[in-house]
Tab-separated table of C-alpha atoms in Angstrom:
chain	number	residue	atom	x	y	z
A	222	MET	CA	-12.047	41.491	-4.504
A	223	GLY	CA	-8.650	40.311	-3.327
A	224	SER	CA	-9.066	41.599	0.233
A	225	LEU	CA	-12.592	40.149	0.458
A	226	MET	CA	-11.387	36.731	-0.674
A	227	LEU	CA	-8.366	36.646	1.635
A	228	THR	CA	-10.452	37.812	4.606
A	229	ALA	CA	-13.068	35.120	3.988
A	230	MET	CA	-10.356	32.466	3.688
A	231	LEU	CA	-8.670	33.501	6.965
A	232	VAL	CA	-12.018	33.480	8.790
A	233	LEU	CA	-12.711	29.953	7.522
A	234	PHE	CA	-9.218	28.851	8.566
A	235	ALA	CA	-9.910	30.241	12.038
A	236	PHE	CA	-12.984	27.985	12.272
A	237	SER	CA	-10.844	24.950	11.285
A	238	VAL	CA	-12.540	24.489	7.906
A	239	SER	CA	-10.381	22.318	5.639
A	240	VAL	CA	-8.000	24.112	3.290
A	241	ALA	CA	-9.704	23.039	0.058
A	242	VAL	CA	-13.179	23.987	1.288
A	243	SER	CA	-11.866	27.288	2.671
A	244	ILE	CA	-10.274	28.188	-0.660
A	245	GLY	CA	-13.422	27.202	-2.563
A	246	LEU	CA	-15.855	29.075	-0.305
A	247	ALA	CA	-13.629	32.159	-0.192
A	248	SER	CA	-13.612	32.168	-3.996
A	249	VAL	CA	-17.421	31.907	-4.106
A	250	VAL	CA	-17.694	34.835	-1.677
A	251	ALA	CA	-15.362	36.879	-3.897
A	252	VAL	CA	-17.432	36.115	-7.021
A	253	ILE	CA	-20.678	37.051	-5.236
A	254	GLY	CA	-19.095	40.268	-3.964
A	255	THR	CA	-17.843	41.338	-7.401
A	256	PRO	CA	-20.664	42.922	-9.459
A	257	ASP	CA	-19.028	42.437	-12.867
A	258	LEU	CA	-18.513	38.686	-12.359
A	259	SER	CA	-21.195	36.147	-13.217
A	260	MET	CA	-21.766	33.055	-11.074
A	261	ILE	CA	-21.092	30.963	-14.182
A	262	VAL	CA	-17.399	31.694	-13.551
A	263	ILE	CA	-17.424	29.266	-10.608
A	264	PRO	CA	-18.262	25.982	-12.427
A	265	GLN	CA	-16.382	27.194	-15.492
A	266	GLN	CA	-13.074	27.687	-13.639
A	267	LEU	CA	-13.548	24.574	-11.506
A	268	PHE	CA	-13.804	22.533	-14.689
A	269	ILE	CA	-10.939	24.325	-16.463
A	270	ALA	CA	-8.643	23.633	-13.497
A	271	ILE	CA	-8.997	19.847	-13.825
A	272	ASP	CA	-9.484	19.684	-17.603
A	273	LYS	CA	-5.778	19.038	-18.246
A	274	TYR	CA	-4.474	15.831	-19.793
A	275	PRO	CA	-1.357	15.467	-17.545
A	276	LEU	CA	-3.592	15.417	-14.443
A	277	ALA	CA	-4.936	12.039	-15.566
A	278	ALA	CA	-1.646	10.578	-14.312
A	279	ILE	CA	-2.500	11.374	-10.692
A	280	PRO	CA	-5.231	8.758	-10.027
A	281	PHE	CA	-3.289	6.107	-11.932
A	282	PHE	CA	-0.037	6.629	-9.996
A	283	ILE	CA	-2.006	6.546	-6.730
A	284	LEU	CA	-3.674	3.313	-7.839
A	285	ALA	CA	-0.330	1.818	-8.872
A	286	GLY	CA	1.078	2.524	-5.401
A	287	ASN	CA	-1.904	0.919	-3.683
A	288	LEU	CA	-1.739	-2.143	-5.933
A	289	MET	CA	1.973	-2.511	-5.171
A	290	GLU	CA	1.116	-2.530	-1.479
A	291	THR	CA	-1.584	-5.208	-1.745
A	292	GLY	CA	0.111	-7.300	-4.431
A	293	GLY	CA	3.302	-8.157	-2.555
A	294	ILE	CA	5.577	-5.865	-4.553
A	295	SER	CA	6.275	-3.587	-1.559
A	296	ARG	CA	7.317	-6.472	0.688
A	297	ARG	CA	9.765	-7.809	-1.896
A	298	LEU	CA	11.282	-4.361	-2.327
A	299	VAL	CA	11.785	-4.199	1.455
A	300	ASP	CA	13.531	-7.603	1.440
A	301	PHE	CA	15.754	-6.479	-1.435
A	302	ALA	CA	16.745	-3.232	0.286
A	303	LYS	CA	17.368	-5.071	3.551
A	304	SER	CA	19.691	-7.507	1.772
A	305	ILE	CA	21.858	-4.528	0.757
A	306	VAL	CA	22.032	-2.397	3.930
A	307	GLY	CA	20.326	-4.526	6.583
A	308	GLY	CA	23.529	-6.140	7.802
A	309	VAL	CA	24.983	-3.013	9.419
A	310	GLN	CA	23.979	-1.328	12.664
A	311	GLY	CA	20.955	0.814	11.823
A	312	GLY	CA	20.203	-1.402	8.859
A	313	LEU	CA	16.422	-1.312	9.299
A	314	PRO	CA	16.019	2.488	9.080
A	315	MET	CA	18.513	2.471	6.210
A	316	THR	CA	16.339	-0.195	4.589
A	317	CYS	CA	13.368	2.138	5.083
A	318	VAL	CA	15.138	4.992	3.246
A	319	LEU	CA	16.334	2.760	0.407
A	320	THR	CA	12.941	1.070	-0.055
A	321	CYS	CA	11.130	4.416	-0.122
A	322	MET	CA	13.616	5.572	-2.738
A	323	ILE	CA	12.811	2.583	-4.977
A	324	PHE	CA	9.064	2.680	-4.273
A	325	ALA	CA	9.028	6.402	-5.087
A	326	ALA	CA	10.111	5.584	-8.629
A	327	VAL	CA	6.609	4.261	-9.283
A	328	SER	CA	4.098	5.597	-6.756
A	329	GLY	CA	4.456	9.407	-7.083
A	330	SER	CA	2.789	9.844	-3.684
A	331	SER	CA	4.413	10.193	-0.263
A	332	VAL	CA	1.263	9.123	1.592
A	333	ALA	CA	1.020	5.928	-0.468
A	334	THR	CA	4.700	5.307	0.256
A	335	THR	CA	4.142	5.842	4.001
A	336	PHE	CA	1.341	3.283	4.177
A	337	ALA	CA	2.882	0.741	1.799
A	338	ILE	CA	6.359	0.664	3.359
A	339	GLY	CA	5.468	1.771	6.886
A	340	ALA	CA	3.039	-1.091	7.362
A	341	ILE	CA	6.015	-3.449	6.983
A	342	LEU	CA	8.953	-1.540	8.466
A	343	ILE	CA	7.510	0.406	11.412
A	344	PRO	CA	6.474	-2.827	13.248
A	345	ALA	CA	9.833	-4.380	12.263
A	346	MET	CA	11.807	-1.435	13.711
A	347	VAL	CA	9.741	-1.457	16.921
A	348	LYS	CA	10.319	-5.219	17.241
A	349	HIS	CA	14.092	-4.614	16.967
A	350	GLY	CA	14.077	-2.125	19.834
A	351	TYR	CA	13.553	1.216	18.107
A	352	PRO	CA	11.257	3.585	20.050
A	353	THR	CA	7.925	3.831	18.252
A	354	PRO	CA	8.178	7.634	17.741
A	355	VAL	CA	11.640	7.228	16.189
A	356	ALA	CA	10.431	4.464	13.849
A	357	ALA	CA	7.434	6.574	12.787
A	358	SER	CA	9.635	9.654	12.266
A	359	ILE	CA	12.080	7.723	10.082
A	360	GLN	CA	9.226	6.366	7.962
A	361	ALA	CA	7.453	9.728	7.594
A	362	THR	CA	10.671	11.483	6.568
A	363	SER	CA	11.815	8.771	4.158
A	364	ALA	CA	8.393	8.714	2.485
A	365	GLU	CA	8.948	12.335	1.429
A	366	LEU	CA	11.075	10.820	-1.351
A	367	GLY	CA	7.782	9.681	-2.881
A	368	VAL	CA	7.182	13.192	-4.255
A	369	ILE	CA	10.813	14.090	-5.011
A	370	ILE	CA	12.022	11.081	-6.991
A	371	PRO	CA	10.025	10.854	-10.238
A	372	PRO	CA	7.316	10.188	-11.119
A	373	SER	CA	5.892	12.783	-8.755
A	374	ILE	CA	2.352	14.123	-8.443
A	375	PRO	CA	3.517	17.579	-7.192
A	376	MET	CA	5.887	17.811	-10.169
A	377	ILE	CA	2.980	17.111	-12.517
A	378	LEU	CA	0.982	19.867	-10.818
A	379	TYR	CA	3.914	22.278	-11.007
A	380	GLY	CA	4.468	21.486	-14.684
A	381	VAL	CA	0.797	22.114	-15.486
A	382	SER	CA	0.607	25.297	-13.376
A	383	ALA	CA	3.892	26.829	-14.549
A	384	GLU	CA	3.780	25.453	-18.118
A	385	VAL	CA	7.081	23.623	-17.667
A	386	SER	CA	7.977	20.291	-19.301
A	387	ILE	CA	6.978	17.449	-16.982
A	388	GLY	CA	9.629	15.223	-18.562
A	389	GLU	CA	12.339	17.769	-17.684
A	390	LEU	CA	10.993	18.068	-14.145
A	391	PHE	CA	10.997	14.306	-13.726
A	392	ILE	CA	14.609	13.863	-14.763
A	393	ALA	CA	15.650	16.874	-12.677
A	394	GLY	CA	14.139	15.190	-9.615
A	395	PHE	CA	16.727	12.414	-9.532
A	396	GLY	CA	19.537	14.669	-8.271
A	397	PRO	CA	17.634	16.098	-5.283
A	398	GLY	CA	16.089	12.688	-4.548
A	399	ILE	CA	19.450	10.904	-4.470
A	400	LEU	CA	21.022	13.716	-2.414
A	401	ILE	CA	18.273	13.509	0.236
A	402	SER	CA	18.461	9.701	0.234
A	403	ILE	CA	22.223	9.768	0.849
A	404	GLY	CA	21.795	12.447	3.517
A	405	LEU	CA	19.202	10.363	5.362
A	406	LEU	CA	21.232	7.139	5.031
A	407	ILE	CA	24.321	8.781	6.538
A	408	PHE	CA	22.306	10.449	9.282
A	409	VAL	CA	20.393	7.336	10.422
A	410	TYR	CA	23.652	5.334	10.466
A	411	ILE	CA	25.338	7.919	12.720
A	412	TYR	CA	22.152	8.343	14.783
A	413	CYS	CA	21.905	4.598	15.463
A	414	LYS	CA	25.601	4.418	16.356
A	415	ILE	CA	25.239	7.255	18.880
A	416	LYS	CA	21.975	5.947	20.359
A	417	GLY	CA	23.081	2.308	20.359
A	418	LEU	CA	20.096	1.212	18.263
A	419	GLY	CA	19.819	-1.490	15.605
A	420	LYS	CA	22.629	-3.825	16.657
A	421	ASN	CA	20.561	-6.870	15.616
A	422	ASP	CA	18.994	-5.433	12.476
A	423	GLY	CA	20.525	-8.144	10.298
A	424	ASP	CA	18.413	-10.916	11.859
A	425	GLY	CA	16.253	-12.688	9.282
A	426	ARG	CA	17.905	-10.938	6.357
A	427	LEU	CA	17.867	-12.752	3.001
A	428	SER	CA	21.029	-13.049	0.974
A	429	PHE	CA	21.412	-10.501	-1.797
A	430	VAL	CA	21.048	-13.205	-4.468
A	431	ASP	CA	17.847	-14.663	-2.985
A	432	ALA	CA	16.299	-11.238	-2.360
A	433	THR	CA	17.136	-10.102	-5.888
A	434	GLN	CA	15.609	-13.226	-7.425
A	435	LYS	CA	12.379	-12.752	-5.469
A	436	ALA	CA	12.233	-9.008	-6.213
A	437	THR	CA	13.182	-9.130	-9.901
A	438	LEU	CA	9.686	-8.360	-11.183
A	439	ALA	CA	9.204	-5.671	-8.535
A	440	LEU	CA	12.510	-4.036	-9.497
A	441	LEU	CA	11.605	-4.158	-13.182
A	442	MET	CA	8.596	-1.935	-12.551
A	443	PRO	CA	10.467	1.385	-12.099
A	444	VAL	CA	12.847	0.392	-14.901
A	445	ILE	CA	9.945	-0.103	-17.323
A	446	ILE	CA	8.132	3.070	-16.224
A	447	LEU	CA	11.092	5.436	-16.228
A	448	GLY	CA	12.800	3.755	-19.158
A	449	GLY	CA	9.613	4.086	-21.192
A	450	ILE	CA	9.289	7.790	-20.380
A	451	TYR	CA	12.870	8.731	-21.213
A	452	GLY	CA	13.064	6.300	-24.117
A	453	GLY	CA	10.180	8.123	-25.774
A	454	ILE	CA	7.931	5.043	-25.718
A	455	PHE	CA	5.174	6.707	-23.710
A	456	THR	CA	4.391	9.987	-21.958
A	457	PRO	CA	4.373	10.361	-18.153
A	458	THR	CA	0.571	10.174	-18.237
A	459	GLU	CA	0.619	6.975	-20.295
A	460	ALA	CA	3.331	5.628	-17.971
A	461	SER	CA	0.892	5.834	-15.050
A	462	VAL	CA	-1.503	3.503	-16.882
A	463	VAL	CA	1.338	1.100	-17.697
A	464	ALA	CA	2.278	1.087	-13.992
A	465	VAL	CA	-1.267	0.083	-13.036
A	466	GLY	CA	-1.381	-2.658	-15.664
A	467	TYR	CA	1.995	-4.039	-14.597
A	468	ALA	CA	1.069	-4.015	-10.886
A	469	LEU	CA	-2.217	-5.821	-11.633
A	470	ILE	CA	-0.611	-8.522	-13.781
A	471	VAL	CA	2.221	-9.188	-11.309
A	472	GLY	CA	-0.005	-9.108	-8.210
A	473	LEU	CA	-2.864	-11.195	-9.663
A	474	PHE	CA	-1.192	-13.743	-11.938
A	475	ILE	CA	2.462	-14.043	-10.917
A	476	TYR	CA	2.736	-13.339	-7.174
A	477	ARG	CA	-0.945	-14.285	-6.744
A	478	GLU	CA	-1.279	-12.222	-3.575
A	479	MET	CA	-4.305	-10.274	-4.823
A	480	ASN	CA	-7.872	-11.317	-5.414
A	481	LEU	CA	-11.005	-9.473	-6.493
A	482	ALA	CA	-11.676	-8.278	-2.942
A	483	THR	CA	-8.218	-6.758	-2.457
A	484	VAL	CA	-8.276	-5.227	-5.944
A	485	TYR	CA	-11.641	-3.646	-5.153
A	486	ALA	CA	-10.257	-2.277	-1.866
A	487	ALA	CA	-7.240	-0.798	-3.666
A	488	PHE	CA	-9.477	0.828	-6.292
A	489	LYS	CA	-11.802	2.230	-3.622
A	490	LYS	CA	-8.904	3.679	-1.624
A	491	SER	CA	-7.418	5.200	-4.794
A	492	VAL	CA	-10.714	6.751	-5.884
A	493	ILE	CA	-11.113	8.483	-2.522
A	494	SER	CA	-7.516	9.778	-2.530
A	495	SER	CA	-7.808	10.951	-6.151
A	496	ALA	CA	-11.123	12.684	-5.513
A	497	VAL	CA	-9.615	14.621	-2.602
A	498	ILE	CA	-6.664	15.785	-4.719
A	499	MET	CA	-8.873	16.711	-7.690
A	500	PHE	CA	-11.195	18.696	-5.414
A	501	ILE	CA	-8.200	20.605	-4.081
A	502	ILE	CA	-6.961	21.251	-7.631
A	503	ALA	CA	-10.385	22.496	-8.770
A	504	CYS	CA	-10.831	24.888	-5.822
A	505	ALA	CA	-7.245	26.095	-6.056
A	506	GLY	CA	-7.725	26.718	-9.786
A	507	LEU	CA	-10.746	28.960	-9.147
A	508	PHE	CA	-8.842	30.757	-6.379
A	509	SER	CA	-5.806	31.233	-8.652
A	510	PHE	CA	-8.001	32.671	-11.438
A	511	LEU	CA	-9.546	35.219	-9.065
A	512	ILE	CA	-6.293	36.392	-7.465
A	513	SER	CA	-4.783	36.763	-10.946
A	514	ARG	CA	-7.787	38.812	-12.048
A	515	ALA	CA	-7.394	40.986	-8.953
A	516	GLY	CA	-3.788	41.734	-9.920
A	517	ILE	CA	-2.320	40.219	-6.749
A	518	PRO	CA	0.447	38.223	-8.510
A	519	ASP	CA	1.715	41.307	-10.363
A	520	ALA	CA	1.640	43.420	-7.207
A	521	LEU	CA	3.358	40.710	-5.160
A	522	GLY	CA	5.930	40.161	-7.894
A	523	ALA	CA	6.768	43.867	-8.041
A	524	TRP	CA	7.062	44.017	-4.254
A	525	LEU	CA	9.323	40.952	-4.062
A	526	ALA	CA	11.517	42.256	-6.882
A	527	GLU	CA	11.893	45.543	-5.011
A	528	VAL	CA	12.547	44.073	-1.560
A	529	LEU	CA	14.580	41.003	-2.541
A	530	GLN	CA	16.851	42.530	-5.134
A	531	THR	CA	19.235	39.620	-5.774
A	532	PRO	CA	18.622	35.957	-6.669
A	533	VAL	CA	20.288	34.852	-3.406
A	534	TRP	CA	17.923	36.891	-1.230
A	535	PHE	CA	14.932	36.006	-3.410
A	536	LEU	CA	15.581	32.276	-3.022
A	537	LEU	CA	16.126	32.630	0.720
A	538	GLY	CA	12.902	34.616	1.098
A	539	VAL	CA	10.962	32.124	-1.022
A	540	ASN	CA	12.302	29.182	0.983
A	541	VAL	CA	11.295	30.751	4.295
A	542	ALA	CA	7.840	31.633	2.929
A	543	LEU	CA	7.284	28.189	1.375
A	544	PHE	CA	8.397	26.442	4.568
A	545	ILE	CA	5.821	28.363	6.602
A	546	ILE	CA	3.088	27.981	3.968
A	547	GLY	CA	3.800	24.255	3.640
A	548	MET	CA	3.135	23.782	7.348
A	549	PHE	CA	-0.445	25.014	6.985
A	550	ILE	CA	-1.550	24.487	3.377
A	551	GLU	CA	-1.648	21.201	1.475
A	552	THR	CA	1.176	20.742	-1.059
A	553	SER	CA	-1.037	20.416	-4.151
A	554	ALA	CA	-2.989	23.579	-3.350
A	555	SER	CA	0.202	25.494	-2.546
A	556	ILE	CA	1.805	24.589	-5.863
A	557	ILE	CA	-1.245	25.408	-7.959
A	558	ILE	CA	-1.722	28.784	-6.259
A	559	LEU	CA	1.916	29.859	-5.877
A	560	ALA	CA	3.645	28.506	-9.006
A	561	PRO	CA	1.967	30.951	-11.442
A	562	ILE	CA	2.891	33.805	-9.063
A	563	LEU	CA	6.480	32.893	-8.230
A	564	VAL	CA	7.800	31.344	-11.445
A	565	PRO	CA	7.719	34.592	-13.490
A	566	ILE	CA	9.619	36.338	-10.681
A	567	ALA	CA	12.164	33.510	-10.569
A	568	ILE	CA	12.672	33.808	-14.340
A	569	HIS	CA	13.114	37.602	-13.877
A	570	PHE	CA	16.006	36.822	-11.524
A	571	GLY	CA	17.513	34.397	-14.058
A	572	ILE	CA	16.535	31.225	-12.207
A	573	ASP	CA	15.747	28.217	-14.387
A	574	PRO	CA	12.037	27.291	-13.922
A	575	VAL	CA	12.948	23.591	-13.685
A	576	HIS	CA	15.438	24.320	-10.902
A	577	PHE	CA	12.855	26.521	-9.188
A	578	GLY	CA	10.356	23.671	-9.475
A	579	MET	CA	12.714	21.384	-7.556
A	580	ILE	CA	13.058	24.027	-4.841
A	581	MET	CA	9.274	24.365	-4.560
A	582	VAL	CA	8.589	20.626	-4.520
A	583	VAL	CA	11.313	19.775	-1.973
A	584	ASN	CA	10.377	22.716	0.266
A	585	LEU	CA	6.633	22.097	0.201
A	586	ALA	CA	7.277	18.384	0.712
A	587	LEU	CA	8.718	19.431	4.072
A	588	GLY	CA	5.166	20.447	4.943
A	589	MET	CA	4.254	16.775	4.764
A	590	ILE	CA	6.486	16.046	7.770
A	591	THR	CA	5.944	19.210	9.827
A	592	PRO	CA	3.039	19.906	12.211
A	593	PRO	CA	0.260	20.839	12.343
A	594	PHE	CA	-0.984	19.464	8.993
A	595	GLY	CA	1.769	17.082	7.848
A	596	VAL	CA	-0.031	14.309	5.968
A	597	ASN	CA	2.939	11.942	6.268
A	598	LEU	CA	2.911	12.426	10.026
A	599	PHE	CA	-0.750	11.475	10.268
A	600	ALA	CA	-0.182	8.446	8.033
A	601	ALA	CA	2.837	7.323	10.073
A	602	CYS	CA	0.923	7.879	13.323
A	603	ALA	CA	-1.940	5.762	11.989
A	604	VAL	CA	0.418	2.913	11.105
A	605	ALA	CA	2.418	3.174	14.362
A	606	LYS	CA	-0.729	3.738	16.462
A	607	ILE	CA	0.704	6.725	18.354
A	608	SER	CA	-0.339	10.352	18.768
A	609	LEU	CA	1.330	13.145	16.803
A	610	ASP	CA	2.728	14.936	19.854
A	611	ARG	CA	4.882	11.900	20.717
A	612	MET	CA	6.728	12.195	17.396
A	613	ILE	CA	7.772	15.850	17.520
A	614	THR	CA	11.037	15.545	19.483
A	615	SER	CA	12.349	12.576	17.480
A	616	LEU	CA	11.267	14.199	14.207
A	617	LEU	CA	13.287	17.433	14.507
A	618	PRO	CA	16.745	16.008	13.576
A	619	PHE	CA	15.309	14.443	10.416
A	620	VAL	CA	13.667	17.731	9.415
A	621	GLY	CA	17.081	19.356	9.901
A	622	VAL	CA	18.655	16.904	7.422
A	623	ILE	CA	16.025	17.760	4.777
A	624	ILE	CA	16.521	21.517	5.337
A	625	PHE	CA	20.295	21.126	4.905
A	626	CYS	CA	19.748	19.236	1.632
A	627	LEU	CA	17.225	21.882	0.521
A	628	MET	CA	19.852	24.614	0.932
A	629	LEU	CA	22.286	22.633	-1.226
A	630	ILE	CA	19.584	22.119	-3.875
A	631	THR	CA	18.679	25.824	-3.761
A	632	TYR	CA	22.159	27.296	-4.150
A	633	PHE	CA	23.827	24.609	-6.265
A	634	PRO	CA	21.611	24.284	-9.394
A	635	PRO	CA	23.633	21.449	-11.046
A	636	ILE	CA	22.185	19.050	-8.458
A	637	SER	CA	18.847	19.500	-10.250
A	638	LEU	CA	19.935	20.514	-13.743
A	639	PHE	CA	22.912	18.284	-14.571
A	640	LEU	CA	20.847	15.319	-15.789
A	641	ARG	CA	18.256	17.594	-17.417
A	642	ASP	CA	20.954	19.387	-19.431
A	643	LEU	CA	22.591	16.064	-20.296
A	644	VAL	CA	19.369	14.572	-21.694
A	645	TYR	CA	17.521	17.614	-23.037
A	646	GLY	CA	20.453	19.941	-23.695
A	647	MET	CA	21.116	23.388	-22.214
A	648	PRO	CA	18.128	25.757	-22.504
A	649	LYS	CA	18.565	28.481	-25.096
């Protein structure tokens, strides 16, 4: 069954069928080709895959991000970030990194972050003399923080797939998120100094006091969401609903930059995005059930344990494999399929599953900014109105920064686990 399913999936990939459809059709072929399996398994496993309470957070966090974009919250966050770092050379790309970091604390989606912040900052960077490919590359890379700094949709998927506490994953995400943010801030500052870019980035910048006053309600949003989660007031899933309610109230009645038409557009966009993700989750769930039934995870686990005999080599091998997989397979599908396979092996090597979750999320997030299927790249290209091939050269240094940070996260667990252990205590 396993060979039949994998063969069918590779054939579909060769014909450029989308990943989710390829996984789903390959699973159907495997069920049909297995005499002792009934066709009822297909709808049954598709439903089981999405019948999980934490997954309800996904459409609400997507909606919250879209409402922030249309309700004026994103623009105020940009002005606030620019008031802090916009006065130095390279201030605009640094503003991009800092704004994405703040926006990530609510949206949970890198694509939503790319559109919401990129629509403001990519034209601004181009206007200040940055080459369009460089501006798009900075935005696409910075938006990766949307899935690393909590709340994070991939972390929710990992927690559900690997049966790991989503609250622990969320708080563990702050260390890697801050590390990558600092790495990008330092790099873009040095990059702009060397290239002579951004000497007039401070033009039109608000004072810190004025920007803070205008962005107070926007800045309160991540405080309320994250404070509520870690204060025990509501769960991460309930927090997503609170985020939507807050964004609606602020955008409609306080900032008054939304109306029924823009709210409808935000809901429509969110429904489409959520449906795509849920379809991927459902098909990946069926695929995961079948490969588990075929014994592939156990066989792969035994082989990895035999070949990669130390935690250091295991983590290196996993990082290389995830980097390659992330280039071709969507992050959500990769996590749902691979987490149940790899987490037991990681535990066998004594690796904390929360730490391993950070490695998986950060590594697979790289797939969002690497060709040929990087969703952040396509989003940034759409905003910047350029083709993907024009971005590749300018993108490579930024990918290198993320890879360097990934190695630190991989081999220095306290980056991920310090806050988790402080809040939840050391695991027994």
